[in-house]
Tab-separated table of C-alpha atoms in Angstrom:
chain	number	residue	atom	x	y	z
X	1	UNK	CA	4.781	-12.991	-5.032
X	2	UNK	CA	2.100	-10.409	-4.383
X	3	UNK	CA	0.638	-10.216	-0.521
X	4	UNK	CA	-2.590	-8.539	-1.237
X	5	UNK	CA	-5.946	-10.008	-1.701
X	6	UNK	CA	-7.391	-8.226	-4.242
X	7	UNK	CA	-10.530	-8.526	-2.266
X	8	UNK	CA	-8.914	-5.525	-0.445
X	9	UNK	CA	-7.601	-3.920	-2.520
X	10	UNK	CA	-10.822	-3.425	-3.762
X	11	UNK	CA	-12.366	-2.178	-0.895
X	12	UNK	CA	-9.239	-0.243	0.132
X	13	UNK	CA	-9.500	1.448	-4.133
X	14	UNK	CA	-13.124	1.646	-3.677
X	15	UNK	CA	-12.225	3.508	0.075
X	16	UNK	CA	-10.111	5.540	-1.467
X	17	UNK	CA	-12.397	6.476	-3.496
X	18	UNK	CA	-15.222	7.375	-1.461
X	19	UNK	CA	-13.121	9.886	0.706
X	20	UNK	CA	-11.732	11.661	-1.960
X	21	UNK	CA	-15.973	12.040	-3.047
X	22	UNK	CA	-16.590	13.232	0.621
X	23	UNK	CA	-13.566	15.516	0.529
X	24	UNK	CA	-14.636	17.174	-2.766
X	25	UNK	CA	-18.099	17.901	-1.414
X	26	UNK	CA	-17.228	19.125	1.613
X	27	UNK	CA	-14.668	21.515	-1.131
X	28	UNK	CA	-17.970	22.189	-3.340
X	29	UNK	CA	-20.383	23.135	-0.308
X	30	UNK	CA	-17.554	25.882	1.047
X	31	UNK	CA	-17.475	27.455	-2.994
X	32	UNK	CA	-20.810	26.941	-2.899
X	33	UNK	CA	-21.200	28.809	0.138
X	34	UNK	CA	-18.391	31.489	-1.396
X	35	UNK	CA	-20.026	31.698	-4.676
X	36	UNK	CA	-23.635	32.469	-2.649
X	37	UNK	CA	-21.850	34.799	-0.557
X	38	UNK	CA	-20.515	36.988	-3.782
X	39	UNK	CA	-23.894	37.468	-5.347
X	40	UNK	CA	-25.911	38.225	-2.253
X	41	UNK	CA	-23.089	41.087	-1.777
X	42	UNK	CA	-23.104	41.771	-5.493
X	43	UNK	CA	-27.072	42.330	-4.792
X	44	UNK	CA	-27.104	43.705	-2.012
X	45	UNK	CA	-24.719	46.542	-3.778
X	46	UNK	CA	-26.342	46.440	-6.350
X	47	UNK	CA	-30.577	47.759	-5.259
X	48	UNK	CA	-28.603	50.199	-2.861
X	49	UNK	CA	-27.094	51.870	-5.253
X	50	UNK	CA	-30.372	51.688	-7.080
X	51	UNK	CA	-32.220	54.060	-4.921
X	52	UNK	CA	-29.162	56.257	-4.437
X	53	UNK	CA	-28.186	56.631	-8.226
X	54	UNK	CA	-32.185	57.780	-8.632
X	55	UNK	CA	-33.443	61.188	-8.113
X	56	UNK	CA	-35.312	61.414	-6.067
X	57	UNK	CA	-36.727	64.362	-3.924
X	58	UNK	CA	-34.282	63.472	-0.654
X	59	UNK	CA	-30.611	63.101	-2.564
X	60	UNK	CA	-32.056	65.985	-5.301
X	61	UNK	CA	-31.593	68.432	-2.839
X	62	UNK	CA	-28.053	67.664	-1.505
X	63	UNK	CA	-26.380	65.787	-4.775
X	64	UNK	CA	-22.710	64.825	-1.848
X	65	UNK	CA	-25.052	63.095	0.243
X	66	UNK	CA	-25.735	59.918	-1.151
X	67	UNK	CA	-22.053	59.697	-1.755
X	68	UNK	CA	-20.960	60.099	2.076
X	69	UNK	CA	-23.573	58.186	2.994
X	70	UNK	CA	-22.486	55.341	0.370
X	71	UNK	CA	-18.915	55.634	0.916
X	72	UNK	CA	-19.175	55.850	5.337
X	73	UNK	CA	-21.297	52.079	4.994
X	74	UNK	CA	-18.399	50.193	2.901
X	75	UNK	CA	-15.871	49.909	5.641
X	76	UNK	CA	-18.440	48.616	7.855
X	77	UNK	CA	-19.695	46.700	4.278
X	78	UNK	CA	-17.173	45.303	4.327
X	79	UNK	CA	-16.192	44.074	7.323
X	80	UNK	CA	-19.007	42.133	7.994
X	81	UNK	CA	-17.930	40.971	4.077
X	82	UNK	CA	-14.491	39.961	5.680
X	83	UNK	CA	-16.438	37.883	8.706
X	84	UNK	CA	-18.188	36.141	7.237
X	85	UNK	CA	-16.058	34.936	4.144
X	86	UNK	CA	-13.738	33.626	7.367
X	87	UNK	CA	-15.844	32.115	8.950
X	88	UNK	CA	-16.935	29.856	5.488
X	89	UNK	CA	-13.547	29.161	5.221
X	90	UNK	CA	-12.359	28.325	8.867
X	91	UNK	CA	-16.406	26.276	8.385
X	92	UNK	CA	-15.072	24.628	5.618
X	93	UNK	CA	-11.903	23.893	6.235
X	94	UNK	CA	-12.446	22.115	9.956
X	95	UNK	CA	-15.072	20.227	7.830
X	96	UNK	CA	-12.373	18.960	5.832
X	97	UNK	CA	-9.853	18.094	8.853
X	98	UNK	CA	-12.424	16.546	10.232
X	99	UNK	CA	-13.559	14.143	7.360
X	100	UNK	CA	-9.674	13.534	6.737
X	101	UNK	CA	-9.179	12.622	10.370
X	102	UNK	CA	-12.160	10.310	10.597
X	103	UNK	CA	-11.312	9.237	7.139
X	104	UNK	CA	-8.202	8.020	8.346
X	105	UNK	CA	-9.591	6.298	12.173
X	106	UNK	CA	-11.263	4.819	9.701
X	107	UNK	CA	-8.747	3.129	7.581
X	108	UNK	CA	-6.317	3.368	9.226
X	109	UNK	CA	-6.934	0.507	10.669
X	110	UNK	CA	-8.163	-0.253	7.525
X	111	UNK	CA	-4.514	-0.287	6.219
X	112	UNK	CA	-2.758	-1.738	9.535
X	113	UNK	CA	-5.176	-4.835	8.299
X	114	UNK	CA	-3.742	-5.133	4.912
X	115	UNK	CA	-0.654	-5.233	6.354
X	116	UNK	CA	-0.573	-7.523	8.505
X	117	UNK	CA	-2.823	-9.845	6.860
X	118	UNK	CA	0.732	-9.292	4.374
X	119	UNK	CA	2.779	-10.239	6.906
X	120	UNK	CA	1.330	-13.196	7.875
X	121	UNK	CA	1.235	-14.463	4.140
X	122	UNK	CA	4.555	-13.775	3.817
X	123	UNK	CA	5.436	-15.476	6.839
X	124	UNK	CA	3.176	-17.792	5.321
X	125	UNK	CA	5.003	-18.654	2.236
X	126	UNK	CA	7.891	-18.302	4.010
X	127	UNK	CA	7.838	-21.909	5.912
X	128	UNK	CA	6.627	-23.119	3.259
X	129	UNK	CA	9.801	-22.633	1.164
X	130	UNK	CA	12.216	-23.016	4.550
X	131	UNK	CA	9.806	-27.006	4.049
X	132	UNK	CA	10.215	-27.376	-0.027
X	133	UNK	CA	13.986	-26.420	0.959
X	134	UNK	CA	14.231	-28.776	4.116
X	135	UNK	CA	12.689	-31.617	2.250
X	136	UNK	CA	14.976	-31.056	-0.856
X	137	UNK	CA	17.923	-30.821	1.131
X	138	UNK	CA	16.920	-34.494	2.391
X	139	UNK	CA	15.493	-36.247	-0.528
X	140	UNK	CA	19.372	-34.346	-2.238
X	141	UNK	CA	21.374	-35.825	0.653
X	142	UNK	CA	19.082	-39.789	0.661
X	143	UNK	CA	20.464	-39.763	-2.820
X	144	UNK	CA	23.836	-38.905	-2.126
X	145	UNK	CA	24.438	-41.276	1.113
X	146	UNK	CA	22.407	-43.412	-1.466
X	147	UNK	CA	24.441	-42.999	-4.607
X	148	UNK	CA	27.210	-43.901	-2.190
X	149	UNK	CA	25.894	-46.737	-0.570
X	150	UNK	CA	25.821	-48.665	-3.679
X	151	UNK	CA	29.270	-47.283	-4.990
X	152	UNK	CA	29.920	-48.585	-1.936
X	153	UNK	CA	28.498	-52.562	-2.608
X	154	UNK	CA	30.273	-51.990	-5.728
X	155	UNK	CA	33.208	-51.273	-5.016
X	156	UNK	CA	33.318	-53.872	-1.988
X	157	UNK	CA	31.771	-56.966	-4.579
X	158	UNK	CA	34.678	-55.789	-7.136
X	159	UNK	CA	37.863	-56.077	-3.909
X	160	UNK	CA	35.713	-59.172	-2.891
X	161	UNK	CA	36.167	-60.173	-6.686
X	162	UNK	CA	39.522	-59.150	-6.699
X	163	UNK	CA	40.476	-60.882	-3.383
X	164	UNK	CA	39.054	-63.681	-4.114
X	165	UNK	CA	40.252	-64.415	-7.295
X	166	UNK	CA	44.141	-62.857	-6.424
X	167	UNK	CA	43.401	-65.912	-3.615
X	168	UNK	CA	42.580	-68.320	-6.408
X	169	UNK	CA	45.417	-67.594	-8.047
X	170	UNK	CA	47.155	-67.414	-5.313
X	171	UNK	CA	46.268	-70.585	-4.355
X	172	UNK	CA	46.770	-71.489	-7.514
X	173	UNK	CA	50.755	-70.785	-7.964
X	174	UNK	CA	50.922	-72.027	-4.723
X	175	UNK	CA	49.923	-75.567	-5.533
X	176	UNK	CA	51.659	-75.149	-8.574
X	177	UNK	CA	54.586	-74.128	-7.446
X	178	UNK	CA	54.297	-77.561	-4.368
X	179	UNK	CA	53.519	-79.579	-7.027
X	180	UNK	CA	57.344	-78.135	-9.198
X	181	UNK	CA	58.515	-78.367	-5.899
X	182	UNK	CA	56.846	-81.789	-5.254
X	183	UNK	CA	59.052	-82.829	-8.785
X	184	UNK	CA	62.208	-80.826	-8.368
X	185	UNK	CA	62.465	-83.078	-4.450
X	186	UNK	CA	61.253	-85.991	-5.967
X	187	UNK	CA	64.059	-86.162	-8.852
X	188	UNK	CA	66.218	-85.487	-6.941
């Protein structure tokens, strides 16, 4: 027996799909932000290196100057990239956690409602089964009592017929014996 109404199952599936889509959108937003950060970082590196690799009067006089300038900026740029990366990842994680909590809060109550409906349906089915069992038991008992009463009536009628026949036979036999005794007494 199926305890959940089809409407509740359909609404639960729809809500689950919407929750999945919402969480997927949160992850995709975070992924998009990371992609934008990587593209921006690459563009910045390319634009800075273009200026360094082109010969200008500044870097023509000292060829190692551009390398030292570039190498001193690498740790600073790496730290900046790392901060942005972790900010995006932690922000996405927080958004996903908030969304999961809100989904659980809204659909946790919905699940409680579904389970309550199932429990009510189960108790209704159980009550119907108990009533049906009681009715069937009463009907079987009544049929058994009627059959027993009919059999008792038949036995009583048969017994009465036998007693009647026996009484008639005894009376007939007694009358015959009395008549025979009277005849024997008269012959004497």
